[in-house]
XYZ file of C-alpha atoms in Angstrom:
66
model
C -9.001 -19.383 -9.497
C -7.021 -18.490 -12.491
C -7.287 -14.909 -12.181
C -5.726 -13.026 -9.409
C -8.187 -10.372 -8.335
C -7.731 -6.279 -8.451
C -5.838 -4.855 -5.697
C -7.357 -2.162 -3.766
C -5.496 0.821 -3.485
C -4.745 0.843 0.250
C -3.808 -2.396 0.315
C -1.392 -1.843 -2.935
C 0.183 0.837 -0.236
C 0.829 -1.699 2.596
C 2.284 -4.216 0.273
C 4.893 -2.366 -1.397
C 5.322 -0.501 2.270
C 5.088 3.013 1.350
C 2.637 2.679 4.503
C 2.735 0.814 7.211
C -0.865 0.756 8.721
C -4.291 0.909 6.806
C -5.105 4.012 9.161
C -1.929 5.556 7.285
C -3.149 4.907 3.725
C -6.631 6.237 4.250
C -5.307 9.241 5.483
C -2.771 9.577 2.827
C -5.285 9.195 -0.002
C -7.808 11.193 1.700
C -5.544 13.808 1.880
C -4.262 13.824 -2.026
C -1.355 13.143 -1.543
C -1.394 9.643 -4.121
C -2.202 9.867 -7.649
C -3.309 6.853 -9.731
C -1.886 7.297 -13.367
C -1.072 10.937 -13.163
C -4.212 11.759 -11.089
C -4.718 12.566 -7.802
C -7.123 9.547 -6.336
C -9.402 10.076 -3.248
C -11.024 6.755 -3.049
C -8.667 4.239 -1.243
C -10.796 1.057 -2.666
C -9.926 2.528 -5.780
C -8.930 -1.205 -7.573
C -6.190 -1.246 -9.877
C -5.152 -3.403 -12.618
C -2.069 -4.291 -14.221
C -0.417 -1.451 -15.513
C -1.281 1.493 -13.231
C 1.153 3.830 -12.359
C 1.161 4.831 -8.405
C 2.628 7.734 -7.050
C 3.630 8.793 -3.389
C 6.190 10.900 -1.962
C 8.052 11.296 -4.671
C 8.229 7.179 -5.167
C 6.847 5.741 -8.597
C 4.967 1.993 -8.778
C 3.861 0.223 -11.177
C 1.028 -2.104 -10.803
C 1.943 -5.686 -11.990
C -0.870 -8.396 -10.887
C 0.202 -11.833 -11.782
């Protein structure tokens, strides 16, 4: 495959370990406390692409697939 694919956003959570458990993430985006390019996001299978700017407790990411 020569594309990686999108990254959900829950799992994009766990990796870079602002969360530690999936159960942590849902809640956390459930409860609005992550915004996806300036935007609070809801949906935790929100995919991102390269690019996207995460934020969460006061922590800035941005999304680099390779």
């Amino acid at each position: 495959m020569s594309e990686q694919e999108p990254i959900r956003l829950d799992q994009f959570l766990k990796l870079v370990n602002a969360v530690s458990s999936g159960g942590e993430a849902k809640h956390l985006i459930q409860g609005g406390q992550v915004t996806v390019n300036n935007e609070v996001e809801l949906r935790r299978g929100r995919k991102l692409a390269n690019g996207d700017i995460v934020r969460f407790d006061d922590m800035e990411y941005l999304v680099e697939i390779d």
